[in-house]
CSV table of C-alpha atoms in Angstrom, one decimal:
chain,number,residue,atom,x,y,z
L,13,MET,CA,21.6,7.8,47.8
L,14,SER,CA,20.8,11.5,46.9
L,15,THR,CA,17.0,12.1,45.8
L,16,LYS,CA,18.1,12.8,42.4
L,17,ALA,CA,20.2,9.6,42.2
L,18,GLU,CA,17.1,7.9,43.3
L,19,ALA,CA,14.8,9.6,40.8
L,20,ARG,CA,17.3,8.8,37.9
L,21,ARG,CA,17.2,5.0,39.0
L,22,GLU,CA,13.5,5.1,39.0
L,23,ILE,CA,13.4,6.9,35.6
L,24,GLY,CA,16.1,4.3,34.3
L,25,ALA,CA,13.6,1.3,35.5
L,26,THR,CA,10.9,2.6,33.5
L,27,LEU,CA,13.2,2.3,30.1
L,28,THR,CA,15.0,-1.0,30.9
L,29,LEU,CA,14.0,-2.6,27.7
L,30,CYS,CA,14.7,0.3,25.9
L,31,MET,CA,18.3,0.5,27.1
L,32,PHE,CA,18.8,-3.3,26.5
L,33,SER,CA,17.8,-2.8,22.8
L,34,MET,CA,20.2,0.3,22.5
L,35,GLN,CA,22.9,-1.9,24.0
L,36,CYS,CA,22.3,-4.7,21.4
L,37,ILE,CA,23.0,-2.0,18.7
L,38,GLY,CA,26.1,-0.7,20.0
L,39,LEU,CA,24.5,2.6,21.9
L,40,SER,CA,24.3,3.6,25.1
L,41,PHE,CA,23.4,7.2,26.8
L,42,GLU,CA,26.6,6.6,29.1
L,43,LEU,CA,30.2,6.2,28.1
L,44,PRO,CA,31.3,2.5,28.9
L,45,ASP,CA,34.3,1.8,31.4
L,46,GLY,CA,37.5,1.1,29.3
L,47,THR,CA,39.0,1.6,26.1
L,48,THR,CA,38.3,-2.2,25.1
L,49,ARG,CA,34.3,-1.8,26.0
L,50,LEU,CA,34.2,1.5,24.1
L,51,PHE,CA,35.6,0.0,21.0
L,52,ARG,CA,33.4,-3.0,21.1
L,53,GLN,CA,30.5,-0.4,21.3
L,54,LYS,CA,31.3,1.6,18.4
L,55,LEU,CA,32.1,-1.6,16.4
L,56,MET,CA,28.8,-3.1,17.3
L,57,PHE,CA,27.0,-0.1,16.2
L,58,VAL,CA,29.0,0.1,12.8
L,59,VAL,CA,28.2,-3.2,12.1
L,60,SER,CA,24.4,-2.9,12.8
L,61,VAL,CA,24.4,0.1,10.8
L,62,CYS,CA,26.0,-1.3,7.9
L,63,SER,CA,24.0,-4.8,8.2
L,64,ILE,CA,20.8,-3.1,7.8
L,65,VAL,CA,21.9,-0.4,5.1
L,66,TYR,CA,23.0,-3.2,3.0
L,67,HIS,CA,19.5,-5.2,4.0
L,68,VAL,CA,17.6,-2.2,2.6
L,69,PHE,CA,19.8,-2.2,-0.5
L,70,SER,CA,19.4,-5.5,-1.4
L,71,GLU,CA,15.7,-5.5,-1.3
L,72,ILE,CA,15.3,-2.4,-3.2
L,73,VAL,CA,17.7,-4.2,-6.0
L,74,HIS,CA,15.6,-7.2,-5.8
L,75,ILE,CA,12.2,-5.2,-5.9
L,76,GLY,CA,13.6,-3.4,-9.0
L,77,LEU,CA,14.4,-7.1,-10.7
L,78,THR,CA,11.1,-8.3,-9.9
L,79,LEU,CA,9.4,-5.5,-11.6
L,80,SER,CA,11.4,-5.8,-14.2
L,81,ASN,CA,10.8,-9.4,-15.0
L,82,SER,CA,7.2,-10.2,-13.7
L,83,PRO,CA,5.5,-6.7,-12.5
L,84,ARG,CA,2.6,-8.7,-11.2
L,85,VAL,CA,1.0,-7.5,-7.9
L,86,GLU,CA,1.4,-10.8,-6.3
L,87,ASP,CA,5.2,-10.9,-6.9
L,88,VAL,CA,6.0,-7.4,-6.1
L,89,VAL,CA,3.4,-6.5,-3.1
L,90,PRO,CA,5.1,-9.0,-0.4
L,91,LEU,CA,8.4,-7.4,-1.1
L,92,PHE,CA,7.4,-4.0,0.2
L,93,HIS,CA,6.4,-4.4,3.8
L,94,THR,CA,9.7,-5.5,4.8
L,95,PHE,CA,11.4,-2.8,2.8
L,96,GLY,CA,9.4,-0.4,4.4
L,97,TYR,CA,10.5,-1.6,8.0
L,98,GLY,CA,14.4,-1.5,6.9
L,99,ALA,CA,13.8,2.0,5.7
L,100,LEU,CA,12.2,3.2,8.9
L,101,SER,CA,14.9,1.5,11.0
L,102,ILE,CA,17.7,3.4,9.2
L,103,ALA,CA,15.8,6.7,9.5
L,104,LYS,CA,15.4,6.1,13.2
L,105,VAL,CA,18.7,5.0,14.3
L,106,PHE,CA,20.1,8.0,12.7
L,107,ALA,CA,17.7,10.2,14.6
L,108,LEU,CA,18.8,8.4,17.8
L,109,TRP,CA,22.4,8.3,17.2
L,110,SER,CA,22.8,12.3,16.1
L,111,LYS,CA,20.3,13.2,19.4
L,112,LYS,CA,21.9,10.7,21.9
L,113,ASN,CA,23.4,13.5,23.9
L,114,VAL,CA,20.2,15.6,23.9
L,115,PHE,CA,18.1,12.8,25.2
L,116,ALA,CA,20.7,11.8,28.0
L,117,LYS,CA,20.7,15.3,29.2
L,118,HIS,CA,16.8,15.3,29.3
L,119,LEU,CA,16.7,12.1,31.3
L,120,ASP,CA,19.2,13.8,33.7
L,121,GLU,CA,17.1,17.0,34.0
L,122,LEU,CA,13.7,15.0,34.5
L,123,SER,CA,15.4,13.3,37.4
L,124,GLY,CA,15.8,17.0,38.9
L,125,ILE,CA,11.8,17.4,38.8
L,126,TRP,CA,10.8,13.9,39.1
L,127,PRO,CA,8.1,13.3,41.8
L,128,MET,CA,9.6,11.2,44.1
L,129,GLU,CA,6.8,10.7,47.1
L,130,PRO,CA,3.7,12.4,46.1
L,131,LEU,CA,0.7,12.1,48.1
L,132,GLY,CA,-2.9,11.7,47.6
L,133,ASP,CA,-4.3,11.9,44.0
L,134,ALA,CA,-0.6,12.7,42.9
L,135,ARG,CA,0.5,9.3,43.9
L,136,ASN,CA,-2.3,7.4,42.4
L,137,ILE,CA,-1.6,9.5,39.0
L,138,LYS,CA,2.0,8.6,39.0
L,139,GLU,CA,1.4,4.7,40.0
L,140,LYS,CA,-1.4,4.6,37.2
L,141,SER,CA,0.9,6.0,34.6
L,142,LEU,CA,3.9,4.1,35.4
L,143,ALA,CA,1.9,0.8,35.5
L,144,ALA,CA,0.3,1.4,32.0
L,145,LEU,CA,3.8,2.6,30.5
L,146,ARG,CA,5.4,-0.9,31.9
L,147,LEU,CA,2.6,-2.9,30.2
L,148,VAL,CA,2.5,-1.2,26.9
L,149,HIS,CA,6.5,-1.5,26.9
L,150,GLN,CA,6.5,-5.0,27.8
L,151,CYS,CA,3.7,-5.9,25.1
L,152,TYR,CA,5.5,-4.0,22.5
L,153,PHE,CA,8.8,-5.6,23.1
L,154,SER,CA,7.2,-9.3,23.3
L,155,ILE,CA,5.2,-8.9,19.9
L,156,ASN,CA,8.4,-7.7,18.2
L,157,VAL,CA,11.0,-9.7,19.3
L,158,GLY,CA,8.4,-12.8,18.8
L,159,GLY,CA,7.6,-11.7,15.5
L,160,VAL,CA,11.3,-11.6,14.4
L,161,LEU,CA,11.9,-14.7,16.2
L,162,PHE,CA,9.2,-16.2,13.8
L,163,TYR,CA,10.5,-14.9,10.8
L,164,ASN,CA,14.2,-16.4,11.6
L,165,VAL,CA,12.9,-19.9,12.2
L,166,THR,CA,10.0,-20.4,9.7
L,167,PRO,CA,12.7,-21.4,7.1
L,168,ILE,CA,14.0,-24.1,9.3
L,169,CYS,CA,10.4,-25.0,10.5
L,170,VAL,CA,9.4,-25.3,6.7
L,171,TYR,CA,12.5,-27.5,6.1
L,172,LEU,CA,11.6,-30.0,8.8
L,173,TYR,CA,8.2,-29.8,7.7
L,174,GLN,CA,9.0,-31.0,4.1
L,175,LEU,CA,11.3,-33.8,5.4
L,176,TRP,CA,8.6,-35.3,7.6
L,177,GLN,CA,6.5,-35.0,4.6
L,178,GLY,CA,8.9,-37.0,2.3
L,179,GLN,CA,9.4,-34.1,0.1
L,180,ASP,CA,12.7,-32.6,-1.3
L,181,ALA,CA,13.5,-30.4,1.5
L,182,VAL,CA,15.5,-27.3,1.2
L,183,VAL,CA,16.4,-24.7,3.5
L,184,GLY,CA,15.1,-21.3,2.6
L,185,PHE,CA,16.0,-17.6,3.6
L,186,VAL,CA,14.6,-15.3,6.2
L,187,TRP,CA,14.2,-12.3,3.7
L,188,VAL,CA,13.7,-12.3,-0.3
L,189,SER,CA,17.0,-10.0,-1.3
L,190,TRP,CA,19.7,-9.8,-3.7
L,191,TYR,CA,23.4,-10.4,-3.2
L,192,PRO,CA,26.2,-10.0,-5.9
L,193,PHE,CA,27.0,-13.9,-5.7
L,194,ASP,CA,25.3,-17.5,-5.5
L,195,LYS,CA,23.5,-17.6,-2.4
L,196,TYR,CA,22.6,-21.1,-2.9
L,197,LYS,CA,25.8,-22.5,-2.6
L,198,LEU,CA,26.6,-24.1,0.8
L,199,ILE,CA,28.9,-21.8,2.5
L,200,ASN,CA,27.3,-18.8,1.0
L,201,HIS,CA,23.8,-20.1,2.4
L,202,VAL,CA,24.9,-20.3,5.7
L,203,PHE,CA,26.4,-16.7,5.4
L,204,VAL,CA,23.5,-15.2,3.9
L,205,TYR,CA,21.2,-17.0,6.3
L,206,ILE,CA,23.2,-15.8,9.6
L,207,PHE,CA,23.4,-12.4,7.8
L,208,GLU,CA,19.8,-12.1,7.6
L,209,VAL,CA,19.1,-13.2,11.0
L,210,PHE,CA,21.3,-10.6,12.3
L,211,ALA,CA,20.0,-7.8,10.0
L,212,GLY,CA,16.4,-8.5,11.0
L,213,GLN,CA,16.9,-8.7,14.5
L,214,THR,CA,19.0,-5.2,14.2
L,215,CYS,CA,15.9,-3.7,12.8
L,216,VAL,CA,13.8,-5.0,15.3
L,217,TRP,CA,16.2,-3.6,18.2
L,218,ILE,CA,16.2,-0.2,16.6
L,219,MET,CA,12.6,-0.4,16.3
L,220,ILE,CA,12.2,-1.1,20.1
L,221,CYS,CA,14.7,1.2,21.5
L,222,THR,CA,13.4,4.5,19.6
L,223,ASP,CA,9.7,3.8,20.0
L,224,LEU,CA,10.1,3.1,23.5
L,225,LEU,CA,12.3,5.9,24.3
L,226,PHE,CA,9.9,8.2,22.7
L,227,SER,CA,6.8,6.8,24.3
L,228,GLY,CA,8.8,6.7,27.6
L,229,LEU,CA,9.8,10.3,27.6
L,230,ALA,CA,6.3,11.5,26.3
L,231,SER,CA,4.5,9.3,29.2
L,232,HIS,CA,6.8,11.0,31.7
L,233,ILE,CA,6.2,14.4,30.4
L,234,ALA,CA,2.4,13.9,30.1
L,235,LEU,CA,2.6,12.5,33.8
L,236,LEU,CA,4.3,15.7,34.9
L,237,LEU,CA,1.8,17.9,33.0
L,238,ARG,CA,-0.8,16.0,35.0
L,239,LEU,CA,0.7,16.5,38.3
L,240,LEU,CA,0.9,20.3,37.3
L,241,HIS,CA,-2.6,20.4,36.8
L,242,LYS,CA,-3.0,19.1,40.5
L,243,ARG,CA,-0.5,21.8,41.6
L,244,LEU,CA,-2.5,24.5,39.8
L,245,GLU,CA,-5.8,23.4,41.0
L,246,THR,CA,-4.9,23.6,44.5
L,247,LEU,CA,-3.6,27.1,44.0
L,248,ALA,CA,-4.6,29.4,47.0
L,249,GLU,CA,-6.6,26.5,48.6
L,250,THR,CA,-4.6,27.4,52.0
L,251,GLU,CA,-3.9,30.7,53.4
L,252,LYS,CA,-0.7,32.4,52.2
L,253,SER,CA,0.7,35.8,51.2
L,254,GLN,CA,0.4,37.1,48.0
L,255,GLU,CA,4.1,37.2,47.6
L,256,GLU,CA,4.0,33.6,47.9
L,257,TYR,CA,1.4,32.6,45.8
L,258,TYR,CA,3.2,34.6,43.3
L,259,GLN,CA,6.1,32.7,43.7
L,260,GLU,CA,4.3,29.4,43.6
L,261,ILE,CA,2.8,30.6,39.9
L,262,VAL,CA,6.0,31.5,38.8
L,263,ALA,CA,7.5,28.2,39.8
L,264,ASN,CA,4.6,26.4,37.8
L,265,ILE,CA,4.8,28.6,34.6
L,266,LYS,CA,8.9,27.6,34.9
L,267,LEU,CA,8.1,23.9,35.1
L,268,HIS,CA,5.6,24.1,32.3
L,269,GLN,CA,7.8,26.2,29.8
L,270,ARG,CA,10.5,23.2,30.9
L,271,LEU,CA,8.1,20.5,29.9
L,272,ILE,CA,7.4,22.4,26.5
L,273,ARG,CA,11.0,22.6,26.0
L,274,TYR,CA,11.6,19.0,26.0
L,275,CYS,CA,8.8,18.5,24.0
L,276,ASN,CA,10.2,20.8,21.2
L,277,ASP,CA,13.4,19.0,21.5
L,278,MET,CA,11.8,15.5,20.9
L,279,GLU,CA,9.9,17.2,17.9
L,280,GLU,CA,13.2,18.4,16.3
L,281,ALA,CA,14.7,14.8,17.0
L,282,PHE,CA,11.9,12.7,15.6
L,283,THR,CA,9.8,14.9,12.8
L,284,ILE,CA,11.6,13.5,9.9
L,285,VAL,CA,11.0,10.1,11.2
L,286,ASN,CA,7.6,10.7,12.1
L,287,LEU,CA,6.8,11.8,8.6
L,288,ILE,CA,8.5,8.6,7.2
L,289,ASN,CA,6.6,6.7,9.9
L,290,VAL,CA,3.2,8.2,8.7
L,291,VAL,CA,4.1,7.5,4.9
L,292,LEU,CA,5.3,3.9,5.3
L,293,SER,CA,3.0,2.6,7.9
L,294,SER,CA,0.0,2.9,5.6
L,295,LEU,CA,2.1,1.2,2.8
L,296,ASN,CA,3.6,-1.4,5.4
L,297,ILE,CA,-0.1,-2.2,6.9
L,298,CYS,CA,-1.7,-2.6,3.3
L,299,CYS,CA,1.0,-4.7,1.9
L,300,VAL,CA,1.4,-7.1,4.8
L,301,VAL,CA,-2.8,-7.4,4.9
L,302,PHE,CA,-2.7,-8.0,1.2
L,303,VAL,CA,-0.1,-10.9,2.0
L,304,ILE,CA,-2.2,-12.5,4.9
L,305,VAL,CA,-5.4,-12.3,3.1
L,306,LEU,CA,-4.9,-13.5,-0.4
L,307,LEU,CA,-1.4,-15.1,-0.6
L,308,GLU,CA,-0.2,-16.7,2.4
L,309,PRO,CA,-1.5,-20.0,4.5
L,310,PHE,CA,-4.0,-19.4,7.0
L,311,MET,CA,-1.5,-21.0,9.9
L,312,ALA,CA,1.3,-18.8,8.8
L,313,VAL,CA,2.4,-16.5,11.9
L,314,SER,CA,5.1,-14.2,11.1
L,315,ASN,CA,3.2,-11.8,8.7
L,316,LYS,CA,0.1,-11.7,11.2
L,317,LEU,CA,2.7,-10.8,14.0
L,318,PHE,CA,4.3,-8.3,11.6
L,319,LEU,CA,0.8,-6.6,11.3
L,320,GLY,CA,0.0,-6.5,15.1
L,321,SER,CA,3.6,-4.9,15.4
L,322,ALA,CA,3.2,-2.1,12.9
L,323,LEU,CA,-0.4,-1.2,14.0
L,324,ILE,CA,0.7,-1.0,17.8
L,325,GLN,CA,3.9,0.5,16.7
L,326,ILE,CA,2.3,3.8,14.9
L,327,GLY,CA,-0.7,3.5,17.4
L,328,MET,CA,1.4,3.9,20.4
L,329,LEU,CA,3.3,7.0,18.9
L,330,CYS,CA,0.0,8.5,18.2
L,331,TRP,CA,-1.4,7.7,21.5
L,332,TYR,CA,1.3,9.5,23.4
L,333,ALA,CA,1.5,12.4,21.3
L,334,ASP,CA,-2.2,12.7,21.5
L,335,ASP,CA,-1.9,12.4,25.3
L,336,ILE,CA,0.9,15.1,25.8
L,337,PHE,CA,-1.5,17.5,23.3
L,338,HIS,CA,-4.6,17.2,25.6
L,339,CYS,CA,-2.4,17.6,28.9
L,340,ASN,CA,-1.0,20.7,27.5
L,341,ALA,CA,-4.3,21.9,26.8
L,342,ASP,CA,-5.5,21.0,30.0
L,343,VAL,CA,-3.3,23.3,31.9
L,344,ALA,CA,-5.5,26.3,31.2
L,345,LEU,CA,-8.5,24.6,32.5
L,346,ALA,CA,-6.6,23.6,35.6
L,347,VAL,CA,-5.4,27.6,36.1
L,348,TYR,CA,-9.4,28.5,35.7
L,349,ASN,CA,-10.3,25.8,38.2
L,350,SER,CA,-7.8,27.1,40.7
L,351,GLY,CA,-8.6,29.8,43.4
L,352,TRP,CA,-7.3,32.6,41.2
L,353,TYR,CA,-10.0,35.1,42.5
L,354,ARG,CA,-8.2,34.9,45.9
L,355,THR,CA,-5.1,36.3,44.3
L,356,ASP,CA,-4.1,39.9,43.7
L,357,PRO,CA,-3.9,41.4,39.9
L,358,ARG,CA,0.0,40.7,39.6
L,359,CYS,CA,-1.0,36.9,40.2
L,360,ARG,CA,-3.7,36.8,37.9
L,361,ARG,CA,-1.7,38.6,35.0
L,362,ALA,CA,0.9,35.9,35.5
L,363,LEU,CA,-2.1,33.3,35.3
L,364,ILE,CA,-3.1,34.9,32.1
L,365,PHE,CA,0.4,34.3,30.6
L,366,LEU,CA,0.3,30.6,31.8
L,367,ILE,CA,-3.3,30.3,30.0
L,368,ARG,CA,-2.3,32.0,26.7
L,369,ARG,CA,0.8,29.7,26.6
L,370,ALA,CA,-1.0,26.4,27.3
L,371,GLN,CA,-3.6,27.3,24.9
L,372,LYS,CA,-0.7,27.5,22.0
L,373,PRO,CA,-0.8,23.8,20.9
L,374,VAL,CA,2.3,21.5,22.1
L,375,ALA,CA,2.2,18.6,19.1
L,376,PHE,CA,4.5,16.1,17.6
L,377,THR,CA,4.5,16.7,14.0
L,378,ALA,CA,5.5,15.0,10.6
L,379,MET,CA,7.7,17.6,9.0
L,380,LYS,CA,4.7,20.0,9.8
L,381,PHE,CA,2.4,18.4,7.4
L,382,THR,CA,0.3,16.8,9.9
L,383,ASN,CA,0.3,16.3,13.6
L,384,LEU,CA,0.6,13.1,15.3
L,385,SER,CA,-2.8,12.4,17.4
L,386,LEU,CA,-5.6,9.8,17.0
L,387,VAL,CA,-6.9,11.4,14.2
L,388,THR,CA,-4.0,10.5,12.4
L,389,TYR,CA,-3.8,7.1,13.5
L,390,SER,CA,-7.5,6.9,12.0
L,391,SER,CA,-6.4,8.4,8.8
L,392,ILE,CA,-3.4,5.8,8.5
L,393,LEU,CA,-6.1,3.0,8.7
L,394,THR,CA,-8.2,4.6,6.5
L,395,ARG,CA,-5.6,5.0,4.0
L,396,SER,CA,-4.3,1.4,4.3
L,397,TYR,CA,-7.8,-0.1,3.6
L,398,SER,CA,-7.9,2.1,0.6
L,399,TYR,CA,-4.8,1.0,-0.7
L,400,PHE,CA,-5.5,-2.6,-0.1
L,401,ALA,CA,-9.0,-2.0,-2.0
L,402,LEU,CA,-6.9,-0.8,-4.8
L,403,LEU,CA,-4.5,-3.8,-4.7
L,404,TYR,CA,-7.2,-6.4,-4.3
L,405,THR,CA,-8.7,-5.0,-7.4
L,406,MET,CA,-5.6,-5.2,-9.6
L,407,TYR,CA,-5.2,-8.6,-8.2
L,408,THR,CA,-8.7,-9.9,-9.2
L,409,ASN,CA,-8.3,-8.1,-12.5
L,410,ASP,CA,-5.0,-10.0,-13.3
L,411,SER,CA,-6.5,-13.3,-12.2
């Protein structure tokens, strides 16, 4: 097996959960073998998209009907976080579908510069980065799948509990949505329940694959930037000709520009999604906390898992965006810590060019309104608490 193929396999292993989730909604970075598989994949994607579009539409209609009939805080607020989650899923699946070929190209190009057998500190940096990424992906996958599973089985668990208590038991629904027919008839009830399970699971698959793809690519870019730091810090440590120093510097500059291009392509693909994410995250967190604290029983699990998922989701994106921001800025520091004083004026001019480029921030933004960073995450949590305090005041006044 060639080095590039082995690198591609190693990169693919870090995105296993992402690729699995993509396949569940009918997307893949590789064309399936045979016409039948291709048709099945496209049909799965169309069905998945149509299901979440109607799911979000039905929730919008239900919110409108609730506002017109009973505009009380406790009736309206519980509807918003599931609507926000679905709307965000639509934005993310469109971004993934429209930029699928760009991401596939970047994954292929990353295999050409992937460090297969680094030595010393570089090896430790790689192992630590991949281990952290693997742990984050496993936790994120588990809490999202576990959360939607609890939502899906809650109506059945409630039904069985009511039977056990000797009450009039009725199987409820996964979501509170509107349908243009009587959903309480037996056949319609079964159909709606299956549809809501499928739509909810599809939203989760979309969230998982897009967030794990973003975090995976961002983590790999940050890893390569850290390895670039090590290469720059060891510049001119061994005796070489000035021409060899210059060629080494040029290679480092080209690698740095390449990584910046990857970041810019990710920014272009996700910037609209990031804006929607930042806006809706505060709303989702606020509404689900309101439901947990004031409305639902203490032992209810679904919304608590939703809260954990929402906090981890936006927190993970801000963490990796912040990591790349600082890794790029540290390139200038690595140049300063190198043996630049042993090089000739031509090499130093090239290093100054690299420093100036590293001093230009590389950041993922929400349509240029704000940068994604840990400061942004802190602001989202602060806004969520402010909205919750407002809703709590309205709720207590109405009571």
